[in-house]
PDB file of C-alpha atoms in Angstrom:
ATOM      1  CA  MET A   1     102.598   0.614 148.723  1.00 58.00           C
ATOM      2  CA  SER A   2     103.582   3.553 146.523  1.00 75.00           C
ATOM      3  CA  ALA A   3     106.977   5.198 146.881  1.00 88.00           C
ATOM      4  CA  GLU A   4     107.378   8.249 149.094  1.00 96.00           C
ATOM      5  CA  LEU A   5     106.737  11.516 147.267  1.00 98.00           C
ATOM      6  CA  HIS A   6     109.332  14.298 147.319  1.00 98.00           C
ATOM      7  CA  VAL A   7     108.372  17.647 145.791  1.00 98.00           C
ATOM      8  CA  LEU A   8     110.976  20.077 144.466  1.00 98.00           C
ATOM      9  CA  PHE A   9     110.325  23.719 143.778  1.00 97.00           C
ATOM     10  CA  GLY A  10     112.972  24.690 141.241  1.00 94.00           C
ATOM     11  CA  ALA A  11     115.069  22.408 139.052  1.00 89.00           C
ATOM     12  CA  GLY A  12     118.113  24.515 138.264  1.00 92.00           C
ATOM     13  CA  GLN A  13     121.742  23.791 139.034  1.00 94.00           C
ATOM     14  CA  VAL A  14     121.099  21.943 142.286  1.00 97.00           C
ATOM     15  CA  GLY A  15     117.427  21.012 141.951  1.00 96.00           C
ATOM     16  CA  HIS A  16     117.992  19.004 138.764  1.00 95.00           C
ATOM     17  CA  ALA A  17     120.797  17.023 140.392  1.00 97.00           C
ATOM     18  CA  LEU A  18     118.695  16.488 143.536  1.00 98.00           C
ATOM     19  CA  ALA A  19     115.775  15.177 141.486  1.00 97.00           C
ATOM     20  CA  GLY A  20     118.061  12.654 139.788  1.00 97.00           C
ATOM     21  CA  LEU A  21     119.395  11.395 143.122  1.00 98.00           C
ATOM     22  CA  LEU A  22     115.913  11.025 144.587  1.00 98.00           C
ATOM     23  CA  LEU A  23     114.703   9.093 141.547  1.00 97.00           C
ATOM     24  CA  HIS A  24     117.742   6.824 141.746  1.00 97.00           C
ATOM     25  CA  ALA A  25     116.917   6.199 145.412  1.00 97.00           C
ATOM     26  CA  GLY A  26     113.432   4.979 144.412  1.00 97.00           C
ATOM     27  CA  LYS A  27     111.474   8.076 145.460  1.00 97.00           C
ATOM     28  CA  ARG A  28     108.586   9.580 143.538  1.00 97.00           C
ATOM     29  CA  VAL A  29     109.614  13.036 142.411  1.00 98.00           C
ATOM     30  CA  ARG A  30     107.391  15.951 141.487  1.00 98.00           C
ATOM     31  CA  ILE A  31     108.996  19.144 140.213  1.00 97.00           C
ATOM     32  CA  ALA A  32     107.116  22.427 140.453  1.00 97.00           C
ATOM     33  CA  LYS A  33     108.449  24.963 137.966  1.00 92.00           C
ATOM     34  CA  ARG A  34     107.398  27.538 135.436  1.00 88.00           C
ATOM     35  CA  SER A  35     108.201  25.417 132.369  1.00 82.00           C
ATOM     36  CA  THR A  36     108.020  21.703 131.646  1.00 76.00           C
ATOM     37  CA  ALA A  37     111.495  21.603 130.079  1.00 78.00           C
ATOM     38  CA  GLY A  38     114.660  20.418 131.795  1.00 78.00           C
ATOM     39  CA  ALA A  39     113.287  17.797 134.199  1.00 86.00           C
ATOM     40  CA  PRO A  40     115.041  14.422 134.536  1.00 90.00           C
ATOM     41  CA  GLN A  41     113.291  11.425 133.047  1.00 91.00           C
ATOM     42  CA  GLY A  42     110.920   9.811 135.497  1.00 94.00           C
ATOM     43  CA  ALA A  43     109.972  12.983 137.330  1.00 95.00           C
ATOM     44  CA  GLU A  44     106.456  14.395 137.290  1.00 95.00           C
ATOM     45  CA  VAL A  45     106.367  18.079 136.369  1.00 95.00           C
ATOM     46  CA  ILE A  46     103.672  20.458 137.513  1.00 95.00           C
ATOM     47  CA  GLN A  47     103.769  23.842 135.857  1.00 95.00           C
ATOM     48  CA  GLY A  48     103.033  27.047 137.709  1.00 96.00           C
ATOM     49  CA  ASP A  49     104.309  30.058 139.620  1.00 96.00           C
ATOM     50  CA  ALA A  50     105.556  29.823 143.217  1.00 97.00           C
ATOM     51  CA  THR A  51     104.227  33.310 143.934  1.00 97.00           C
ATOM     52  CA  ASP A  52     100.756  31.714 143.790  1.00 97.00           C
ATOM     53  CA  PRO A  53      99.957  30.092 147.171  1.00 98.00           C
ATOM     54  CA  VAL A  54      97.208  27.954 145.635  1.00 98.00           C
ATOM     55  CA  PHE A  55      99.645  26.480 143.104  1.00 98.00           C
ATOM     56  CA  CYS A  56     102.181  25.790 145.862  1.00 98.00           C
ATOM     57  CA  ALA A  57      99.567  23.970 147.952  1.00 98.00           C
ATOM     58  CA  GLN A  58      98.477  21.873 144.975  1.00 98.00           C
ATOM     59  CA  ALA A  59     102.060  20.993 144.069  1.00 98.00           C
ATOM     60  CA  ALA A  60     102.893  19.921 147.629  1.00 98.00           C
ATOM     61  CA  GLN A  61      99.860  17.648 148.074  1.00 98.00           C
ATOM     62  CA  GLY A  62     100.893  14.190 149.269  1.00 97.00           C
ATOM     63  CA  ALA A  63     104.545  15.118 149.814  1.00 98.00           C
ATOM     64  CA  ALA A  64     106.716  13.688 152.546  1.00 97.00           C
ATOM     65  CA  THR A  65     109.314  16.401 151.961  1.00 98.00           C
ATOM     66  CA  VAL A  66     109.235  19.700 150.098  1.00 98.00           C
ATOM     67  CA  TYR A  67     112.537  21.138 148.844  1.00 98.00           C
ATOM     68  CA  HIS A  68     112.965  24.852 148.175  1.00 98.00           C
ATOM     69  CA  CYS A  69     115.646  25.099 145.472  1.00 97.00           C
ATOM     70  CA  MET A  70     114.525  28.323 143.791  1.00 96.00           C
ATOM     71  CA  ASN A  71     116.631  31.442 143.544  1.00 92.00           C
ATOM     72  CA  PRO A  72     115.525  34.747 142.013  1.00 92.00           C
ATOM     73  CA  PRO A  73     117.618  36.634 139.455  1.00 93.00           C
ATOM     74  CA  TYR A  74     120.737  38.093 141.064  1.00 93.00           C
ATOM     75  CA  ASN A  75     119.209  41.405 142.041  1.00 95.00           C
ATOM     76  CA  ALA A  76     118.647  42.605 145.607  1.00 95.00           C
ATOM     77  CA  ARG A  77     115.426  44.411 144.706  1.00 95.00           C
ATOM     78  CA  LEU A  78     113.924  41.217 143.285  1.00 96.00           C
ATOM     79  CA  TRP A  79     115.273  39.197 146.211  1.00 97.00           C
ATOM     80  CA  ALA A  80     113.519  41.528 148.665  1.00 97.00           C
ATOM     81  CA  GLU A  81     110.238  40.884 146.851  1.00 97.00           C
ATOM     82  CA  LEU A  82     110.475  37.191 145.971  1.00 97.00           C
ATOM     83  CA  VAL A  83     112.557  35.513 148.695  1.00 97.00           C
ATOM     84  CA  PRO A  84     110.039  36.072 151.543  1.00 97.00           C
ATOM     85  CA  HIS A  85     107.037  35.561 149.239  1.00 97.00           C
ATOM     86  CA  TRP A  86     108.250  32.190 147.958  1.00 98.00           C
ATOM     87  CA  LEU A  87     109.313  31.059 151.426  1.00 98.00           C
ATOM     88  CA  ASP A  88     106.004  31.929 153.073  1.00 98.00           C
ATOM     89  CA  ASN A  89     104.105  30.091 150.342  1.00 98.00           C
ATOM     90  CA  LEU A  90     106.231  26.961 150.649  1.00 98.00           C
ATOM     91  CA  ILE A  91     106.088  26.932 154.447  1.00 98.00           C
ATOM     92  CA  ALA A  92     102.295  27.130 154.241  1.00 98.00           C
ATOM     93  CA  ALA A  93     102.112  24.493 151.495  1.00 98.00           C
ATOM     94  CA  ALA A  94     104.380  22.059 153.337  1.00 98.00           C
ATOM     95  CA  GLY A  95     102.474  22.594 156.578  1.00 97.00           C
ATOM     96  CA  LEU A  96      99.155  21.965 154.859  1.00 98.00           C
ATOM     97  CA  ALA A  97     100.504  18.747 153.330  1.00 98.00           C
ATOM     98  CA  GLY A  98     102.051  17.585 156.607  1.00 97.00           C
ATOM     99  CA  ALA A  99     105.427  17.581 154.857  1.00 97.00           C
ATOM    100  CA  ARG A 100     108.871  18.595 156.020  1.00 97.00           C
ATOM    101  CA  ILE A 101     110.613  21.469 154.254  1.00 98.00           C
ATOM    102  CA  VAL A 102     114.290  21.558 153.285  1.00 98.00           C
ATOM    103  CA  VAL A 103     115.602  24.911 152.059  1.00 98.00           C
ATOM    104  CA  LEU A 104     118.699  25.240 149.893  1.00 98.00           C
ATOM    105  CA  ASP A 105     120.487  28.260 151.318  1.00 98.00           C
ATOM    106  CA  SER A 106     123.650  30.311 150.964  1.00 97.00           C
ATOM    107  CA  VAL A 107     125.920  31.670 153.680  1.00 98.00           C
ATOM    108  CA  TYR A 108     125.214  35.302 152.839  1.00 98.00           C
ATOM    109  CA  MET A 109     123.346  35.856 156.105  1.00 98.00           C
ATOM    110  CA  LEU A 110     126.515  35.110 158.123  1.00 98.00           C
ATOM    111  CA  GLY A 111     128.526  38.035 156.780  1.00 98.00           C
ATOM    112  CA  ARG A 112     132.297  38.334 157.139  1.00 97.00           C
ATOM    113  CA  PRO A 113     134.061  35.387 158.788  1.00 97.00           C
ATOM    114  CA  GLY A 114     136.367  37.636 160.824  1.00 95.00           C
ATOM    115  CA  GLY A 115     139.194  35.103 160.853  1.00 95.00           C
ATOM    116  CA  ARG A 116     136.993  32.158 161.903  1.00 96.00           C
ATOM    117  CA  PRO A 117     135.442  29.288 159.945  1.00 97.00           C
ATOM    118  CA  LEU A 118     131.718  29.589 159.340  1.00 98.00           C
ATOM    119  CA  ASP A 119     129.746  26.703 160.831  1.00 98.00           C
ATOM    120  CA  ASP A 120     126.215  25.715 161.797  1.00 97.00           C
ATOM    121  CA  ASP A 121     126.347  27.875 164.934  1.00 97.00           C
ATOM    122  CA  THR A 122     127.759  31.059 163.393  1.00 98.00           C
ATOM    123  CA  PRO A 123     125.319  33.859 164.295  1.00 97.00           C
ATOM    124  CA  LEU A 124     123.510  35.886 161.660  1.00 98.00           C
ATOM    125  CA  ASN A 125     125.581  38.966 160.915  1.00 98.00           C
ATOM    126  CA  PRO A 126     124.920  40.083 157.328  1.00 98.00           C
ATOM    127  CA  CYS A 127     127.042  42.776 155.728  1.00 97.00           C
ATOM    128  CA  SER A 128     125.251  43.066 152.387  1.00 97.00           C
ATOM    129  CA  ARG A 129     121.733  43.780 151.144  1.00 97.00           C
ATOM    130  CA  LYS A 130     121.307  40.229 149.885  1.00 97.00           C
ATOM    131  CA  GLY A 131     122.679  38.910 153.165  1.00 98.00           C
ATOM    132  CA  GLU A 132     120.093  40.909 155.108  1.00 98.00           C
ATOM    133  CA  ILE A 133     117.312  39.449 152.963  1.00 98.00           C
ATOM    134  CA  ARG A 134     118.626  35.929 153.563  1.00 98.00           C
ATOM    135  CA  ALA A 135     118.919  36.580 157.306  1.00 98.00           C
ATOM    136  CA  ARG A 136     115.283  37.651 157.531  1.00 98.00           C
ATOM    137  CA  ALA A 137     114.245  34.582 155.532  1.00 98.00           C
ATOM    138  CA  THR A 138     116.212  32.328 157.885  1.00 98.00           C
ATOM    139  CA  GLU A 139     114.454  33.870 160.866  1.00 98.00           C
ATOM    140  CA  ARG A 140     111.057  33.328 159.225  1.00 98.00           C
ATOM    141  CA  LEU A 141     111.845  29.691 158.447  1.00 98.00           C
ATOM    142  CA  PHE A 142     112.944  28.683 161.913  1.00 98.00           C
ATOM    143  CA  GLU A 143     110.276  30.760 163.635  1.00 98.00           C
ATOM    144  CA  ALA A 144     107.713  28.749 161.658  1.00 98.00           C
ATOM    145  CA  HIS A 145     109.404  25.588 162.921  1.00 98.00           C
ATOM    146  CA  ARG A 146     109.319  26.818 166.532  1.00 97.00           C
ATOM    147  CA  ARG A 147     105.633  27.671 166.211  1.00 97.00           C
ATOM    148  CA  GLY A 148     104.966  24.128 165.031  1.00 97.00           C
ATOM    149  CA  ASP A 149     103.740  25.219 161.593  1.00 97.00           C
ATOM    150  CA  VAL A 150     106.155  22.891 159.818  1.00 97.00           C
ATOM    151  CA  LEU A 151     109.272  20.774 160.339  1.00 97.00           C
ATOM    152  CA  ALA A 152     111.991  22.873 158.735  1.00 98.00           C
ATOM    153  CA  THR A 153     115.706  22.802 158.058  1.00 98.00           C
ATOM    154  CA  ALA A 154     118.181  24.435 155.675  1.00 98.00           C
ATOM    155  CA  GLY A 155     121.262  23.135 153.907  1.00 98.00           C
ATOM    156  CA  ARG A 156     123.851  25.855 153.442  1.00 98.00           C
ATOM    157  CA  ALA A 157     126.619  26.028 150.859  1.00 98.00           C
ATOM    158  CA  SER A 158     129.197  28.481 149.600  1.00 96.00           C
ATOM    159  CA  ASP A 159     130.026  29.062 145.924  1.00 96.00           C
ATOM    160  CA  TYR A 160     129.238  26.201 143.562  1.00 97.00           C
ATOM    161  CA  TYR A 161     131.104  24.449 140.792  1.00 98.00           C
ATOM    162  CA  GLY A 162     130.559  21.200 138.942  1.00 98.00           C
ATOM    163  CA  PRO A 163     128.219  19.568 136.411  1.00 97.00           C
ATOM    164  CA  GLY A 164     125.244  21.789 135.693  1.00 96.00           C
ATOM    165  CA  GLY A 165     126.957  24.824 137.222  1.00 96.00           C
ATOM    166  CA  THR A 166     126.304  27.280 134.425  1.00 95.00           C
ATOM    167  CA  VAL A 167     125.526  30.251 136.689  1.00 93.00           C
ATOM    168  CA  THR A 168     128.714  30.088 138.771  1.00 95.00           C
ATOM    169  CA  HIS A 169     132.118  31.728 138.717  1.00 94.00           C
ATOM    170  CA  MET A 170     133.276  28.628 136.818  1.00 95.00           C
ATOM    171  CA  GLY A 171     130.308  28.392 134.491  1.00 96.00           C
ATOM    172  CA  ASP A 172     129.081  30.238 131.411  1.00 95.00           C
ATOM    173  CA  GLN A 173     131.697  32.992 131.633  1.00 93.00           C
ATOM    174  CA  PHE A 174     134.556  30.557 132.256  1.00 97.00           C
ATOM    175  CA  TRP A 175     134.230  27.338 130.286  1.00 97.00           C
ATOM    176  CA  PRO A 176     133.623  28.514 126.705  1.00 97.00           C
ATOM    177  CA  ARG A 177     136.895  30.474 126.755  1.00 96.00           C
ATOM    178  CA  ALA A 178     138.782  27.764 128.636  1.00 97.00           C
ATOM    179  CA  LEU A 179     137.698  25.081 126.171  1.00 97.00           C
ATOM    180  CA  ALA A 180     138.604  27.304 123.227  1.00 96.00           C
ATOM    181  CA  ALA A 181     142.168  27.637 124.617  1.00 96.00           C
ATOM    182  CA  LYS A 182     141.571  31.318 125.373  1.00 96.00           C
ATOM    183  CA  ARG A 183     142.356  33.055 128.633  1.00 96.00           C
ATOM    184  CA  ALA A 184     139.536  32.485 131.114  1.00 96.00           C
ATOM    185  CA  TRP A 185     138.506  35.452 133.236  1.00 94.00           C
ATOM    186  CA  VAL A 186     136.889  35.412 136.658  1.00 95.00           C
ATOM    187  CA  LEU A 187     135.515  38.275 138.732  1.00 93.00           C
ATOM    188  CA  VAL A 188     137.001  37.189 142.071  1.00 95.00           C
ATOM    189  CA  ASN A 189     140.495  36.740 143.461  1.00 96.00           C
ATOM    190  CA  PRO A 190     141.558  33.275 142.205  1.00 96.00           C
ATOM    191  CA  ASP A 191     144.299  33.034 144.848  1.00 97.00           C
ATOM    192  CA  ALA A 192     142.089  33.646 147.876  1.00 97.00           C
ATOM    193  CA  VAL A 193     141.485  30.705 150.205  1.00 98.00           C
ATOM    194  CA  HIS A 194     137.801  29.899 149.761  1.00 98.00           C
ATOM    195  CA  THR A 195     135.407  26.989 150.173  1.00 98.00           C
ATOM    196  CA  TYR A 196     133.848  25.877 146.890  1.00 98.00           C
ATOM    197  CA  HIS A 197     130.942  23.419 147.079  1.00 98.00           C
ATOM    198  CA  TYR A 198     130.659  20.686 144.431  1.00 98.00           C
ATOM    199  CA  ILE A 199     127.085  20.651 143.108  1.00 98.00           C
ATOM    200  CA  PRO A 200     126.509  16.864 143.373  1.00 98.00           C
ATOM    201  CA  ASP A 201     127.607  17.052 147.044  1.00 98.00           C
ATOM    202  CA  VAL A 202     125.128  19.858 147.671  1.00 98.00           C
ATOM    203  CA  ALA A 203     122.340  17.818 146.098  1.00 98.00           C
ATOM    204  CA  ALA A 204     123.319  14.698 148.053  1.00 98.00           C
ATOM    205  CA  GLY A 205     123.348  16.679 151.289  1.00 98.00           C
ATOM    206  CA  LEU A 206     119.856  18.033 150.654  1.00 98.00           C
ATOM    207  CA  MET A 207     118.560  14.537 149.931  1.00 98.00           C
ATOM    208  CA  THR A 208     120.059  13.328 153.192  1.00 98.00           C
ATOM    209  CA  LEU A 209     118.269  16.081 155.104  1.00 98.00           C
ATOM    210  CA  GLY A 210     115.009  15.303 153.315  1.00 97.00           C
ATOM    211  CA  CYS A 211     115.080  11.590 154.094  1.00 96.00           C
ATOM    212  CA  VAL A 212     116.144  11.413 157.740  1.00 91.00           C
ATOM    213  CA  ASP A 213     114.443  11.531 161.123  1.00 81.00           C
ATOM    214  CA  SER A 214     112.789  14.731 162.252  1.00 83.00           C
ATOM    215  CA  ASP A 215     115.307  15.330 165.062  1.00 89.00           C
ATOM    216  CA  VAL A 216     117.672  16.994 162.567  1.00 93.00           C
ATOM    217  CA  TYR A 217     115.095  19.701 161.843  1.00 97.00           C
ATOM    218  CA  GLY A 218     114.848  23.068 163.512  1.00 97.00           C
ATOM    219  CA  ARG A 219     118.423  24.149 162.690  1.00 97.00           C
ATOM    220  CA  PRO A 220     120.616  24.730 159.634  1.00 98.00           C
ATOM    221  CA  TRP A 221     123.383  22.424 158.410  1.00 98.00           C
ATOM    222  CA  MET A 222     126.547  23.209 156.490  1.00 98.00           C
ATOM    223  CA  LEU A 223     126.570  20.817 153.537  1.00 98.00           C
ATOM    224  CA  PRO A 224     129.575  18.561 152.771  1.00 97.00           C
ATOM    225  CA  CYS A 225     132.627  20.207 151.221  1.00 98.00           C
ATOM    226  CA  VAL A 226     136.308  19.465 150.773  1.00 96.00           C
ATOM    227  CA  ARG A 227     139.003  21.539 152.428  1.00 95.00           C
ATOM    228  CA  PRO A 228     139.128  25.175 151.294  1.00 96.00           C
ATOM    229  CA  GLY A 229     141.612  26.184 148.638  1.00 97.00           C
ATOM    230  CA  ALA A 230     142.291  28.737 145.945  1.00 97.00           C
ATOM    231  CA  MET A 231     140.266  28.748 142.756  1.00 97.00           C
ATOM    232  CA  ARG A 232     143.564  28.647 140.883  1.00 97.00           C
ATOM    233  CA  GLU A 233     144.334  25.264 142.470  1.00 97.00           C
ATOM    234  CA  LEU A 234     141.014  23.922 141.267  1.00 97.00           C
ATOM    235  CA  VAL A 235     141.651  25.257 137.763  1.00 97.00           C
ATOM    236  CA  VAL A 236     145.007  23.447 137.739  1.00 97.00           C
ATOM    237  CA  ARG A 237     143.099  20.228 138.407  1.00 98.00           C
ATOM    238  CA  PHE A 238     140.740  21.072 135.548  1.00 98.00           C
ATOM    239  CA  SER A 239     143.776  21.587 133.316  1.00 98.00           C
ATOM    240  CA  ARG A 240     145.147  18.142 134.134  1.00 97.00           C
ATOM    241  CA  LYS A 241     141.840  16.509 133.262  1.00 97.00           C
ATOM    242  CA  LEU A 242     141.541  18.552 130.075  1.00 96.00           C
ATOM    243  CA  GLY A 243     145.085  17.712 129.032  1.00 96.00           C
ATOM    244  CA  ARG A 244     146.317  21.275 128.612  1.00 95.00           C
ATOM    245  CA  GLU A 245     146.727  24.432 130.637  1.00 97.00           C
ATOM    246  CA  ILE A 246     143.781  26.696 131.300  1.00 97.00           C
ATOM    247  CA  ARG A 247     145.141  30.220 131.492  1.00 96.00           C
ATOM    248  CA  LEU A 248     143.377  32.164 134.229  1.00 96.00           C
ATOM    249  CA  SER A 249     143.134  35.868 134.987  1.00 94.00           C
ATOM    250  CA  SER A 250     140.905  37.941 137.231  1.00 93.00           C
ATOM    251  CA  VAL A 251     139.137  41.221 136.562  1.00 89.00           C
ATOM    252  CA  PRO A 252     140.680  43.875 138.858  1.00 86.00           C
ATOM    253  CA  ARG A 253     138.507  44.675 141.853  1.00 84.00           C
ATOM    254  CA  TRP A 254     138.431  48.378 141.033  1.00 83.00           C
ATOM    255  CA  MET A 255     137.086  47.557 137.566  1.00 88.00           C
ATOM    256  CA  VAL A 256     134.278  45.411 138.980  1.00 83.00           C
ATOM    257  CA  HIS A 257     133.352  48.251 141.330  1.00 84.00           C
ATOM    258  CA  ALA A 258     133.519  50.939 138.643  1.00 86.00           C
ATOM    259  CA  SER A 259     131.611  48.859 136.099  1.00 84.00           C
ATOM    260  CA  GLY A 260     128.841  48.321 138.627  1.00 80.00           C
ATOM    261  CA  ILE A 261     127.790  51.910 138.070  1.00 80.00           C
ATOM    262  CA  PHE A 262     126.677  50.958 134.565  1.00 78.00           C
ATOM    263  CA  ILE A 263     126.161  47.164 134.774  1.00 85.00           C
ATOM    264  CA  PRO A 264     123.582  46.122 137.398  1.00 85.00           C
ATOM    265  CA  LEU A 265     124.828  42.526 137.658  1.00 84.00           C
ATOM    266  CA  LEU A 266     128.350  43.678 138.516  1.00 88.00           C
ATOM    267  CA  ARG A 267     126.922  46.005 141.148  1.00 89.00           C
ATOM    268  CA  GLU A 268     125.271  42.988 142.746  1.00 91.00           C
ATOM    269  CA  VAL A 269     128.502  40.981 142.544  1.00 91.00           C
ATOM    270  CA  ASP A 270     130.567  43.831 143.961  1.00 93.00           C
ATOM    271  CA  GLU A 271     128.777  43.887 147.314  1.00 94.00           C
ATOM    272  CA  MET A 272     129.602  40.195 147.794  1.00 95.00           C
ATOM    273  CA  MET A 273     133.322  40.511 147.048  1.00 95.00           C
ATOM    274  CA  TYR A 274     134.105  40.617 150.775  1.00 96.00           C
ATOM    275  CA  GLN A 275     134.003  36.818 150.621  1.00 97.00           C
ATOM    276  CA  TRP A 276     137.393  36.887 148.894  1.00 96.00           C
ATOM    277  CA  ASP A 277     138.980  39.549 151.137  1.00 95.00           C
ATOM    278  CA  GLU A 278     140.118  36.959 153.708  1.00 96.00           C
ATOM    279  CA  PRO A 279     140.054  33.161 154.037  1.00 97.00           C
ATOM    280  CA  PHE A 280     136.424  32.131 153.616  1.00 98.00           C
ATOM    281  CA  VAL A 281     136.185  28.714 155.204  1.00 98.00           C
ATOM    282  CA  ILE A 282     133.129  26.495 155.753  1.00 98.00           C
ATOM    283  CA  ASN A 283     133.221  23.932 158.569  1.00 98.00           C
ATOM    284  CA  ASP A 284     130.961  20.966 157.739  1.00 98.00           C
ATOM    285  CA  ARG A 285     132.106  18.802 160.665  1.00 97.00           C
ATOM    286  CA  ARG A 286     128.657  18.480 162.233  1.00 97.00           C
ATOM    287  CA  PHE A 287     127.081  17.173 159.020  1.00 98.00           C
ATOM    288  CA  ARG A 288     129.858  14.640 158.436  1.00 97.00           C
ATOM    289  CA  GLU A 289     129.694  13.341 161.994  1.00 96.00           C
ATOM    290  CA  ARG A 290     125.889  13.118 162.107  1.00 96.00           C
ATOM    291  CA  PHE A 291     125.351  11.490 158.715  1.00 96.00           C
ATOM    292  CA  GLN A 292     128.701   9.841 157.965  1.00 95.00           C
ATOM    293  CA  GLN A 293     128.626  11.479 154.534  1.00 95.00           C
ATOM    294  CA  GLU A 294     131.843  12.649 152.894  1.00 96.00           C
ATOM    295  CA  PRO A 295     132.260  15.043 149.958  1.00 98.00           C
ATOM    296  CA  THR A 296     133.450  13.853 146.563  1.00 98.00           C
ATOM    297  CA  ASP A 297     137.208  13.555 146.076  1.00 97.00           C
ATOM    298  CA  VAL A 298     138.380  16.779 144.447  1.00 97.00           C
ATOM    299  CA  ASP A 299     140.136  15.044 141.535  1.00 97.00           C
ATOM    300  CA  GLU A 300     137.035  12.986 140.802  1.00 98.00           C
ATOM    301  CA  ALA A 301     134.960  16.166 140.969  1.00 98.00           C
ATOM    302  CA  ALA A 302     137.360  17.960 138.601  1.00 98.00           C
ATOM    303  CA  ALA A 303     137.184  15.114 136.074  1.00 98.00           C
ATOM    304  CA  ALA A 304     133.379  15.073 136.136  1.00 98.00           C
ATOM    305  CA  THR A 305     133.243  18.852 135.792  1.00 98.00           C
ATOM    306  CA  VAL A 306     135.519  18.883 132.744  1.00 98.00           C
ATOM    307  CA  ALA A 307     133.581  16.046 131.092  1.00 97.00           C
ATOM    308  CA  TRP A 308     130.316  17.903 131.667  1.00 97.00           C
ATOM    309  CA  ALA A 309     131.745  21.202 130.382  1.00 97.00           C
ATOM    310  CA  GLN A 310     133.037  19.594 127.192  1.00 97.00           C
ATOM    311  CA  GLN A 311     129.661  18.024 126.507  1.00 96.00           C
ATOM    312  CA  HIS A 312     127.570  21.026 127.544  1.00 95.00           C
ATOM    313  CA  TYR A 313     129.532  23.818 125.894  1.00 95.00           C
ATOM    314  CA  THR A 314     130.825  22.067 122.768  1.00 88.00           C
ATOM    315  CA  GLY A 315     128.917  18.806 122.387  1.00 72.00           C
ATOM    316  CA  SER A 316     132.253  17.033 122.140  1.00 48.00           C
ATOM    317  CA  LYS A 317     134.498  15.119 124.505  1.00 44.00           C
ATOM    318  CA  GLN A 318     137.416  15.236 122.117  1.00 37.00           C
ATOM    319  CA  LEU A 319     138.708  18.762 122.730  1.00 39.00           C
ATOM    320  CA  GLY A 320     141.300  17.697 125.220  1.00 36.00           C
ATOM    321  CA  ARG A 321     142.847  14.567 126.660  1.00 31.00           C
ATOM    322  CA  ARG A 322     141.091  13.495 129.814  1.00 30.00           C
ATOM    323  CA  ASP A 323     143.804  12.554 132.247  1.00 27.00           C
ATOM    324  CA  VAL A 324     141.921  10.367 134.707  1.00 22.00           C
TER     325      VAL A 324
END
C-alpha cells in the first residue's frame, strides 16, 4: 500500500518546514508552486499557478490532505484579489479530490485584543484592511465546511521567528546586521509583550491538524506557542547563543507612519502596528489539551535560530561562540 499523499500549496517559510516533517513521518508529499526550486529532497513538485482552478485540481488529485500555505506579497490590494481567489480554488480542488483542507492563517481577522488573550473562540473583529480580507476568507472557509463542500480547518499563528524565517521582523532586515556586530533595527516596539510563534512549531501544528480525525475540523485552532514575552528578551537569548551582545533598536513609530507615505511596504506595516500597542497574547490551551503537543523550549529554539542564521546569511558557523 502506498503512503498517504499530502499536497502543499506554497513552500515558503512554513510550507518548506511542513514538507520536511511530513516526509520524515513517511508521507508522500507533493508541492504545488510556481517554481521547482526550494523543495526538500523527496518531495514531488508540480509547477503552476494557484489562480488557475484546473492546475489546483490536478495538483490535489489523490490527496488525503491539502495544505494552504501561500501568502501574497504584503499589499492589501493584492490580498483583496488573491486571498479569496486562491482559497476558492483550493476549497474546490480539495472537495473534488475528497481531501481535507488545512489553512495556515494569521490572527489579523481578530483585531485588537482589548486586554484579553486571543484564543480559538475570539470573534472576528478586524481593525485593518488586511484583517478584513482575512475575516472574509475565514467566513468563506468555514461556510464551505458547513455546506459539506469540504472538511476544513485553519491553524492560526502570530508573528514568526526561527529557521527559514527570512520575511519576519527577525529575518532579512535583522540578522545580517546582527551577525556583522552592527546595531539591528526592528520596526516594532521590542519591549511590548507579544506572542512570537516558532516556525517549526507552526509547521508541526499544521501537520497534526492534517493527520488527525475529522472531528477537529470545522473550527480554527491556535497553534502551539510559548508564553508571550518581549522581543528584546528573545534577542538576549539569541545573544547568548551567538556568544556576544546583539544591540537592538527600534524605528520610531512616527517615522514608520511618515515613511509609509512614500514607501508602500511601510504603509502596510503601519496599519498592523496596533499589535504592539498593548499585550498581544495568544492562548493555545485548546490545542495543547486536545493533541498533547507542546511548543519547543525557547532556549532550544533560540539556538536553532542562531545556527540557521549563521549558515543562511554568512555560510559560516564560526562568527560567534554558540553557547548551548
